[in-house]
Amino acid sequence: MYEPLVTLAYLAARTERVRLGTSVLVLPIRDPFLLAKQVATLDRLSGGRFTLGAGVGWEREEFAAVGAEFTERGARADEALALLRHLFEGEGPFRGRFHSYERGVFEPRPAERVRLMVGGGSDAALRRAAEWADEWQGADPDPEVFRAARNRLRELTRRPVRAGVRMAWTGGEAEFAAAVERFRELAASGADSVGVWFGDAEGFGERMARFAAALR
């Protein structure tokens, strides 16, 4: 798997209109200061086309491999989102539990307000999205589960946070019709967007084109 931000910088140079983003970056295992600089640079170079999708992660071994504390991942993600917004849009010092500074210069800032997307299906993820995000992305492609989570998000905030969901179809012929129907069901359940992962790079475009044609 390629490193996502490096890959997106390459794609930013090769494209002009398509929106770019991560779905999703494991936020607690990244240095938020470095990430802020990477995101601001990528947003500038892409002309404001970047959405930072972030989640807390779930794999203990992944955290252990980089020396990050798994049990603190929620608190670290919350603070990282607050720090990112402060660096992108705020002024003055930042004082947090894990990261603080009194003076500093953060330039260039993003071309526009960087869109933040929080991924995850837990109530904590929904609360995190309600507080910080422009978008929320559910990970469970069951329409009823998604609808309930979307309604919970509406209870948590009056801000216009978009509610999306992610699903997959990787080319299995036996699953094709069911995947197309699932997409339609998710759209009908109130999803503002339905993202589809089409599997390995080889044949990705062909699978995507076939899936899109079936939805017309």
Short mmCIF file of C-alpha atoms in Angstrom, two decimals:
data_model
loop_
_atom_site.label_atom_id
_atom_site.label_comp_id
_atom_site.label_asym_id
_atom_site.label_seq_id
_atom_site.Cartn_x
_atom_site.Cartn_y
_atom_site.Cartn_z
CA MET A 1 0.00 0.00 0.00
CA TYR A 2 1.38 3.41 -0.99
CA GLU A 3 1.74 6.20 1.56
CA PRO A 4 -1.48 8.21 1.01
CA LEU A 5 -0.28 11.81 1.23
CA VAL A 6 2.68 11.24 -1.08
CA THR A 7 0.38 9.46 -3.54
CA LEU A 8 -2.15 12.29 -3.41
CA ALA A 9 0.56 14.88 -4.05
CA TYR A 10 1.40 12.96 -7.23
CA LEU A 11 -2.28 12.81 -8.20
CA ALA A 12 -2.70 16.53 -7.50
CA ALA A 13 -0.08 17.22 -10.15
CA ARG A 14 -1.77 14.88 -12.64
CA THR A 15 -5.34 16.15 -12.24
CA GLU A 16 -7.24 19.42 -12.25
CA ARG A 17 -10.80 18.88 -11.04
CA VAL A 18 -11.18 15.63 -9.11
CA ARG A 19 -11.41 15.97 -5.33
CA LEU A 20 -8.61 14.29 -3.36
CA GLY A 21 -8.71 12.82 0.12
CA THR A 22 -7.90 10.06 2.58
CA SER A 23 -10.41 7.43 3.71
CA VAL A 24 -9.20 7.33 6.38
CA LEU A 25 -5.82 8.25 7.89
CA VAL A 26 -5.07 6.80 11.34
CA LEU A 27 -4.66 10.11 13.12
CA PRO A 28 -3.25 9.11 16.55
CA ILE A 29 -0.10 7.49 15.12
CA ARG A 30 0.89 10.65 13.19
CA ASP A 31 2.63 13.78 14.46
CA PRO A 32 -0.10 16.44 14.11
CA PHE A 33 2.36 19.27 13.47
CA LEU A 34 3.97 17.41 10.57
CA LEU A 35 0.55 16.31 9.32
CA ALA A 36 -0.71 19.90 9.41
CA LYS A 37 2.21 21.01 7.25
CA GLN A 38 1.68 18.14 4.81
CA VAL A 39 -2.05 18.84 4.55
CA ALA A 40 -1.64 22.59 4.10
CA THR A 41 0.99 22.04 1.40
CA LEU A 42 -1.13 19.45 -0.40
CA ASP A 43 -4.19 21.68 -0.21
CA ARG A 44 -2.24 24.59 -1.71
CA LEU A 45 -0.69 22.54 -4.49
CA SER A 46 -4.04 20.99 -5.41
CA GLY A 47 -5.89 24.30 -5.49
CA GLY A 48 -8.03 23.56 -2.44
CA ARG A 49 -9.16 20.09 -3.56
CA PHE A 50 -8.07 18.10 -0.51
CA THR A 51 -10.25 16.52 2.20
CA LEU A 52 -8.50 15.06 5.24
CA GLY A 53 -10.32 11.90 6.28
CA ALA A 54 -9.22 10.74 9.72
CA GLY A 55 -10.06 7.99 12.19
CA VAL A 56 -8.71 6.65 15.46
CA GLY A 57 -7.64 3.22 14.21
CA TRP A 58 -8.45 -0.21 15.61
CA GLU A 59 -5.37 -2.41 15.22
CA ARG A 60 -3.36 -2.67 18.46
CA GLU A 61 -0.34 -4.11 16.66
CA GLU A 62 -0.20 -1.06 14.39
CA PHE A 63 0.06 1.23 17.40
CA ALA A 64 2.63 -0.98 19.11
CA ALA A 65 4.80 -0.98 15.99
CA VAL A 66 5.20 2.81 16.09
CA GLY A 67 5.29 3.19 19.88
CA ALA A 68 1.86 4.83 20.18
CA GLU A 69 -0.48 4.21 23.10
CA PHE A 70 -3.59 2.40 21.86
CA THR A 71 -5.75 3.33 24.86
CA GLU A 72 -5.14 7.05 24.28
CA ARG A 73 -6.11 7.03 20.62
CA GLY A 74 -9.47 8.77 21.07
CA ALA A 75 -8.08 11.57 23.21
CA ARG A 76 -5.11 12.03 20.89
CA ALA A 77 -7.37 12.16 17.84
CA ASP A 78 -9.60 14.79 19.47
CA GLU A 79 -6.63 16.96 20.35
CA ALA A 80 -5.04 16.51 16.93
CA LEU A 81 -8.24 17.71 15.23
CA ALA A 82 -8.34 20.74 17.53
CA LEU A 83 -4.67 21.48 16.82
CA LEU A 84 -5.12 21.14 13.06
CA ARG A 85 -8.01 23.62 13.05
CA HIS A 86 -5.99 26.00 15.23
CA LEU A 87 -2.96 25.86 12.95
CA PHE A 88 -5.08 26.29 9.83
CA GLU A 89 -7.39 29.04 11.10
CA GLY A 90 -6.50 30.22 14.62
CA GLU A 91 -4.05 32.62 16.24
CA GLY A 92 -1.89 32.58 19.35
CA PRO A 93 -0.75 29.71 21.56
CA PHE A 94 -2.21 26.22 21.75
CA ARG A 95 -2.26 24.31 25.02
CA GLY A 96 -3.27 20.67 25.04
CA ARG A 97 -2.65 17.51 26.99
CA PHE A 98 -0.28 16.02 24.42
CA HIS A 99 0.85 19.03 22.34
CA SER A 100 1.37 22.68 23.22
CA TYR A 101 3.18 25.74 21.95
CA GLU A 102 3.36 29.40 22.92
CA ARG A 103 4.74 31.02 19.79
CA GLY A 104 5.11 29.92 16.20
CA VAL A 105 4.53 30.69 12.55
CA PHE A 106 2.47 28.40 10.34
CA GLU A 107 2.67 29.47 6.71
CA PRO A 108 1.49 29.09 4.07
CA ARG A 109 -1.94 28.23 5.38
CA PRO A 110 -4.37 26.21 3.27
CA ALA A 111 -5.81 27.92 0.21
CA GLU A 112 -9.29 27.57 1.67
CA ARG A 113 -10.84 25.91 4.71
CA VAL A 114 -9.59 22.33 4.65
CA ARG A 115 -12.50 19.93 4.82
CA LEU A 116 -12.21 17.39 7.64
CA MET A 117 -13.92 14.02 7.46
CA VAL A 118 -14.15 11.73 10.49
CA GLY A 119 -14.62 8.03 9.84
CA GLY A 120 -15.99 5.37 12.16
CA GLY A 121 -19.19 3.80 13.37
CA SER A 122 -18.99 4.25 17.15
CA ASP A 123 -20.84 6.90 19.10
CA ALA A 124 -17.47 8.43 19.94
CA ALA A 125 -16.76 8.81 16.21
CA LEU A 126 -20.13 10.48 15.71
CA ARG A 127 -19.46 12.89 18.58
CA ARG A 128 -16.02 13.63 17.13
CA ALA A 129 -17.56 14.34 13.73
CA ALA A 130 -20.23 16.52 15.30
CA GLU A 131 -17.60 18.67 17.00
CA TRP A 132 -14.87 18.95 14.38
CA ALA A 133 -15.80 17.58 10.99
CA ASP A 134 -17.43 18.78 7.80
CA GLU A 135 -18.21 15.18 6.87
CA TRP A 136 -18.70 11.84 8.59
CA GLN A 137 -18.11 8.50 6.89
CA GLY A 138 -19.68 5.33 8.21
CA ALA A 139 -17.92 2.02 7.77
CA ASP A 140 -20.91 -0.35 8.03
CA PRO A 141 -22.69 -0.69 4.68
CA ASP A 142 -25.97 -1.84 6.24
CA PRO A 143 -28.62 0.77 5.30
CA GLU A 144 -30.51 0.55 8.60
CA VAL A 145 -27.32 0.85 10.66
CA PHE A 146 -26.29 3.83 8.56
CA ARG A 147 -29.68 5.53 8.89
CA ALA A 148 -29.61 5.19 12.68
CA ALA A 149 -26.08 6.60 12.85
CA ARG A 150 -26.97 9.48 10.55
CA ASN A 151 -29.96 10.33 12.74
CA ARG A 152 -27.71 10.23 15.82
CA LEU A 153 -25.33 12.65 14.12
CA ARG A 154 -28.23 15.02 13.48
CA GLU A 155 -29.03 14.89 17.21
CA LEU A 156 -25.45 15.76 18.14
CA THR A 157 -25.02 18.89 16.04
CA ARG A 158 -26.96 21.52 14.18
CA ARG A 159 -24.03 22.17 11.87
CA PRO A 160 -24.47 20.87 8.30
CA VAL A 161 -22.19 17.82 8.61
CA ARG A 162 -22.46 15.60 5.54
CA ALA A 163 -23.12 11.93 6.20
CA GLY A 164 -21.48 9.41 3.89
CA VAL A 165 -20.70 5.72 3.89
CA ARG A 166 -18.15 3.40 2.33
CA MET A 167 -18.69 0.00 0.70
CA ALA A 168 -16.75 -2.29 -1.61
CA TRP A 169 -17.09 -4.33 -4.76
CA THR A 170 -13.81 -5.86 -5.87
CA GLY A 171 -14.89 -7.66 -9.01
CA GLY A 172 -16.69 -10.78 -7.84
CA GLU A 173 -19.33 -11.60 -10.43
CA ALA A 174 -21.61 -13.30 -7.91
CA GLU A 175 -21.66 -10.17 -5.73
CA PHE A 176 -22.12 -7.58 -8.48
CA ALA A 177 -25.92 -7.30 -8.50
CA ALA A 178 -26.08 -7.26 -4.70
CA ALA A 179 -23.42 -4.53 -4.54
CA VAL A 180 -25.31 -2.33 -6.99
CA GLU A 181 -28.51 -2.83 -4.99
CA ARG A 182 -26.67 -2.06 -1.74
CA PHE A 183 -25.42 1.21 -3.25
CA ARG A 184 -28.99 2.18 -4.15
CA GLU A 185 -30.25 1.24 -0.69
CA LEU A 186 -27.58 3.35 1.00
CA ALA A 187 -28.38 6.33 -1.20
CA ALA A 188 -32.07 5.92 -0.40
CA SER A 189 -31.31 5.73 3.33
CA GLY A 190 -30.10 9.33 3.29
CA ALA A 191 -26.39 9.08 2.49
CA ASP A 192 -24.99 12.31 1.08
CA SER A 193 -22.27 10.23 -0.55
CA VAL A 194 -21.53 6.53 -1.05
CA GLY A 195 -17.88 5.69 -1.63
CA VAL A 196 -17.03 2.43 -3.34
CA TRP A 197 -13.66 0.68 -3.20
CA PHE A 198 -13.06 -1.37 -6.33
CA GLY A 199 -10.08 -3.41 -5.19
CA ASP A 200 -6.59 -3.72 -6.67
CA ALA A 201 -5.19 -1.15 -9.08
CA GLU A 202 -5.21 -3.60 -11.98
CA GLY A 203 -8.68 -3.45 -13.48
CA PHE A 204 -9.85 -0.76 -11.04
CA GLY A 205 -10.98 1.63 -13.78
CA GLU A 206 -12.87 -1.05 -15.66
CA ARG A 207 -14.69 -2.19 -12.52
CA MET A 208 -15.56 1.39 -11.62
CA ALA A 209 -16.91 2.11 -15.11
CA ARG A 210 -19.03 -1.04 -15.08
CA PHE A 211 -20.44 -0.24 -11.66
CA ALA A 212 -21.26 3.34 -12.65
CA ALA A 213 -22.98 2.16 -15.82
CA ALA A 214 -25.19 -0.19 -13.80
CA LEU A 215 -26.40 2.73 -11.69
CA ARG A 216 -27.60 4.78 -14.65
#
